[in-house]
């Protein structure tokens, strides 16, 4: 058996995937061991007299623990195909590996699945969902994030069903203007994906989520297991984890979207 690493295989992930487009904080090539990502809570200041001692800011410090969790796949390649390669088999295999890993990661990342010892939790797991059935309710959800004094760029993440509902939602009974316009809501980008559960949405600064890749992609070339069938087996291993940094603050808010009562029918 031959084992090799493929550095840079997931570079497209850091540019083109839904995870990247949301603005999730990404770390690649981390040591293959547990790491802690620090988080600092809000501090306070106060007015005092000219010669009065300053008070402490009372910042709170915490951290989240990221642990390597293995995602793996294998594929059997015909030895004849390898010998007769005139169509760029290696490039095709790299694309297949990339697509398989990214598809599974995004499926898990966008889910409501609970964490286990072998996989991270989906970002919709354990959330408090607030229903939006009007433009007013949507504005209230945005205000919760604004009140957390979150910086950075805010975005919406929605299921395709939720996006379809918002597309047909009027801002008020006095106007024909719709809530969603050219994939944005009042200038805020909306990213929709079929792997987001049912009619759910998330809104806020997704930089609050840290995503780590540990080491490089490992590929084991096994020439023996499928030798009787004239195949070489490739076994792919990669290690990832992600978590929310400030889970107790409204840096991100979550909920469901439903049609206004007047439109139900």
XYZ file of C-alpha atoms in Angstrom:
265
model
C 0.000 0.000 0.000
C 1.127 3.555 -0.716
C 0.009 6.535 1.337
C 0.311 10.093 0.112
C -1.022 13.489 1.051
C -2.621 15.938 -1.365
C -2.027 19.514 -0.180
C -4.302 22.117 -1.676
C -6.955 19.678 -2.894
C -9.677 21.597 -1.071
C -8.573 25.073 -2.125
C -11.776 25.449 -4.202
C -13.734 24.884 -0.974
C -12.255 28.080 0.422
C -13.458 30.062 -2.576
C -16.580 28.518 -4.100
C -18.557 26.524 -1.526
C -21.642 27.651 0.374
C -19.573 27.498 3.563
C -17.072 29.984 2.143
C -19.724 32.247 0.625
C -21.401 32.615 4.022
C -18.189 34.099 5.426
C -17.452 31.267 7.865
C -14.022 31.686 9.470
C -11.795 28.991 7.960
C -8.488 27.534 9.099
C -6.613 25.053 6.919
C -3.547 22.895 7.542
C -4.023 22.848 11.326
C -1.952 20.331 13.359
C -3.675 16.957 13.661
C -4.582 17.525 17.319
C -7.185 19.345 19.400
C -7.113 23.147 19.187
C -8.879 25.861 21.159
C -10.278 28.977 19.509
C -10.592 31.876 21.993
C -13.627 34.133 22.227
C -13.959 37.403 24.143
C -17.355 38.577 25.331
C -18.581 42.151 25.672
C -16.745 44.553 27.908
C -18.054 47.605 29.767
C -16.840 51.143 30.335
C -18.110 53.924 32.556
C -17.877 57.623 33.373
C -15.768 58.584 36.397
C -14.334 61.673 37.948
C -11.058 63.261 36.873
C -8.958 61.540 39.556
C -11.225 58.534 40.184
C -9.840 55.074 39.493
C -10.997 53.450 36.285
C -13.160 50.363 36.566
C -12.475 46.982 35.023
C -13.984 46.287 31.628
C -15.252 42.934 32.911
C -14.625 41.180 29.614
C -15.349 37.481 29.726
C -13.080 35.048 27.938
C -14.020 31.603 26.735
C -13.016 29.183 24.015
C -14.384 26.421 21.836
C -12.608 23.124 21.364
C -12.125 21.842 17.837
C -11.206 18.180 17.478
C -10.245 16.334 14.281
C -13.143 14.242 12.991
C -12.483 11.899 10.094
C -14.467 11.975 6.879
C -13.590 9.152 4.519
C -14.503 7.549 1.219
C -13.074 4.992 -1.156
C -13.237 4.271 -4.861
C -12.111 1.336 -6.991
C -10.234 2.162 -10.206
C -9.703 -0.280 -13.036
C -6.017 -1.106 -13.592
C -6.732 -1.199 -17.317
C -8.035 2.358 -17.168
C -4.896 3.484 -15.379
C -2.653 1.791 -17.968
C -4.613 3.245 -20.887
C -5.032 6.700 -19.364
C -5.394 9.231 -22.144
C -8.217 11.305 -20.628
C -6.671 12.711 -17.460
C -7.788 10.103 -14.931
C -5.842 11.772 -12.124
C -7.600 15.113 -12.622
C -10.973 13.358 -12.823
C -10.260 11.478 -9.579
C -9.279 14.689 -7.825
C -12.572 16.291 -8.884
C -14.525 13.255 -7.667
C -12.699 13.294 -4.331
C -13.310 17.019 -3.926
C -16.996 16.754 -4.852
C -17.599 13.817 -2.498
C -15.913 15.495 0.469
C -17.522 18.898 -0.038
C -20.992 17.436 -0.621
C -20.872 15.450 2.617
C -19.403 18.313 4.623
C -22.009 20.798 3.412
C -24.816 18.303 4.023
C -23.667 17.928 7.636
C -22.798 21.620 8.140
C -26.231 22.850 6.970
C -28.205 20.194 8.857
C -29.891 20.062 12.255
C -27.982 16.891 13.174
C -26.586 16.561 16.691
C -22.856 16.206 17.229
C -21.409 12.768 17.890
C -17.918 11.583 18.716
C -17.321 11.138 14.977
C -18.999 14.163 13.348
C -19.685 17.848 14.108
C -23.184 19.188 14.753
C -25.112 20.918 12.005
C -25.467 24.669 12.504
C -29.258 24.324 12.906
C -28.925 21.872 15.792
C -30.244 23.009 19.170
C -31.358 26.415 17.954
C -34.323 28.494 19.152
C -36.423 29.008 16.033
C -38.514 32.164 15.587
C -41.121 32.105 12.841
C -41.204 34.864 10.231
C -44.511 35.413 8.423
C -44.204 39.114 7.607
C -41.685 41.810 6.750
C -42.193 43.244 10.236
C -41.224 39.938 11.851
C -38.154 39.763 9.630
C -37.098 43.259 10.713
C -37.500 42.216 14.369
C -35.150 39.273 13.763
C -32.601 41.591 12.176
C -32.885 43.952 15.149
C -31.893 41.141 17.542
C -28.641 40.702 15.634
C -28.073 44.466 15.446
C -28.621 44.737 19.223
C -25.772 42.265 19.777
C -23.495 44.922 18.246
C -22.090 42.384 15.831
C -19.604 43.732 13.322
C -18.722 42.423 9.910
C -20.949 41.470 7.004
C -24.341 39.953 7.752
C -26.028 37.462 5.435
C -29.136 35.331 5.169
C -28.993 31.557 4.735
C -32.283 29.945 3.695
C -33.728 26.736 2.386
C -35.038 26.961 -1.161
C -38.574 26.667 0.231
C -38.013 29.555 2.643
C -36.603 31.669 -0.173
C -39.634 30.894 -2.337
C -41.960 32.091 0.430
C -40.011 35.321 0.955
C -39.980 35.936 -2.802
C -43.764 36.224 -2.750
C -44.009 38.138 0.553
C -45.065 41.792 0.259
C -43.480 44.368 2.527
C -46.920 45.597 3.549
C -50.554 45.631 2.465
C -49.968 49.150 1.133
C -47.339 48.243 -1.454
C -46.578 45.697 -4.127
C -42.883 45.776 -3.225
C -41.659 42.304 -2.248
C -39.298 41.435 0.602
C -36.784 39.625 -1.622
C -35.332 41.544 -4.550
C -32.546 40.137 -6.778
C -31.315 37.708 -4.125
C -31.097 40.312 -1.406
C -33.286 41.709 1.352
C -32.778 45.443 1.781
C -29.255 45.034 0.396
C -28.378 41.972 2.507
C -27.350 38.948 0.446
C -29.552 35.847 0.602
C -27.878 32.468 0.041
C -30.264 29.560 -0.520
C -29.431 25.859 -0.568
C -31.413 22.641 -0.817
C -29.568 21.136 2.171
C -30.929 23.710 4.647
C -33.782 21.996 6.557
C -37.399 22.513 5.340
C -38.369 26.205 5.685
C -35.533 27.330 7.953
C -33.319 30.395 7.797
C -30.330 31.832 9.641
C -29.293 35.479 9.728
C -26.251 37.266 11.074
C -22.481 37.237 10.922
C -21.327 33.735 9.991
C -17.784 34.653 11.003
C -19.051 33.491 14.398
C -18.585 29.925 13.120
C -15.035 28.551 12.950
C -14.237 25.756 10.497
C -10.928 23.889 10.696
C -9.216 21.451 8.355
C -6.553 19.399 10.111
C -3.547 18.391 8.009
C -3.807 17.550 4.314
C -6.001 15.058 2.485
C -4.595 11.537 2.860
C -4.926 9.051 0.002
C -4.046 5.391 0.521
C -3.420 3.469 -2.707
C -4.370 -0.148 -1.995
C -3.238 -2.445 -4.824
C -4.224 -5.695 -3.081
C -7.788 -5.611 -1.667
C -9.415 -5.534 -5.120
C -6.590 -7.116 -7.085
C -8.734 -10.162 -7.899
C -11.125 -7.807 -9.717
C -8.385 -5.969 -11.580
C -8.826 -2.794 -9.555
C -6.818 -0.484 -7.368
C -8.663 0.868 -4.329
C -8.161 4.460 -3.259
C -9.058 5.288 0.356
C -9.423 8.991 1.159
C -9.202 10.409 4.694
C -9.621 14.017 5.769
C -10.144 15.640 9.165
C -12.453 18.566 9.991
C -14.422 20.213 12.777
C -16.485 23.386 13.224
C -18.313 25.139 16.044
C -20.070 28.390 16.913
C -17.833 30.676 18.933
C -20.487 32.762 20.736
C -23.472 30.459 21.063
C -25.015 32.517 23.897
C -25.273 35.779 21.925
C -27.569 36.831 19.081
C -24.698 37.077 16.609
C -26.733 34.580 14.574
C -30.496 34.126 14.806
C -32.497 31.234 13.434
C -36.070 30.463 12.581
C -38.638 29.298 10.081
C -40.483 31.128 7.329
C -44.192 30.769 6.649
C -46.627 32.556 4.386
C -48.673 35.444 5.822
C -52.035 34.250 7.119
C -53.885 36.177 4.424
C -52.027 34.246 1.738
C -52.564 30.807 3.183
C -55.049 28.846 1.361
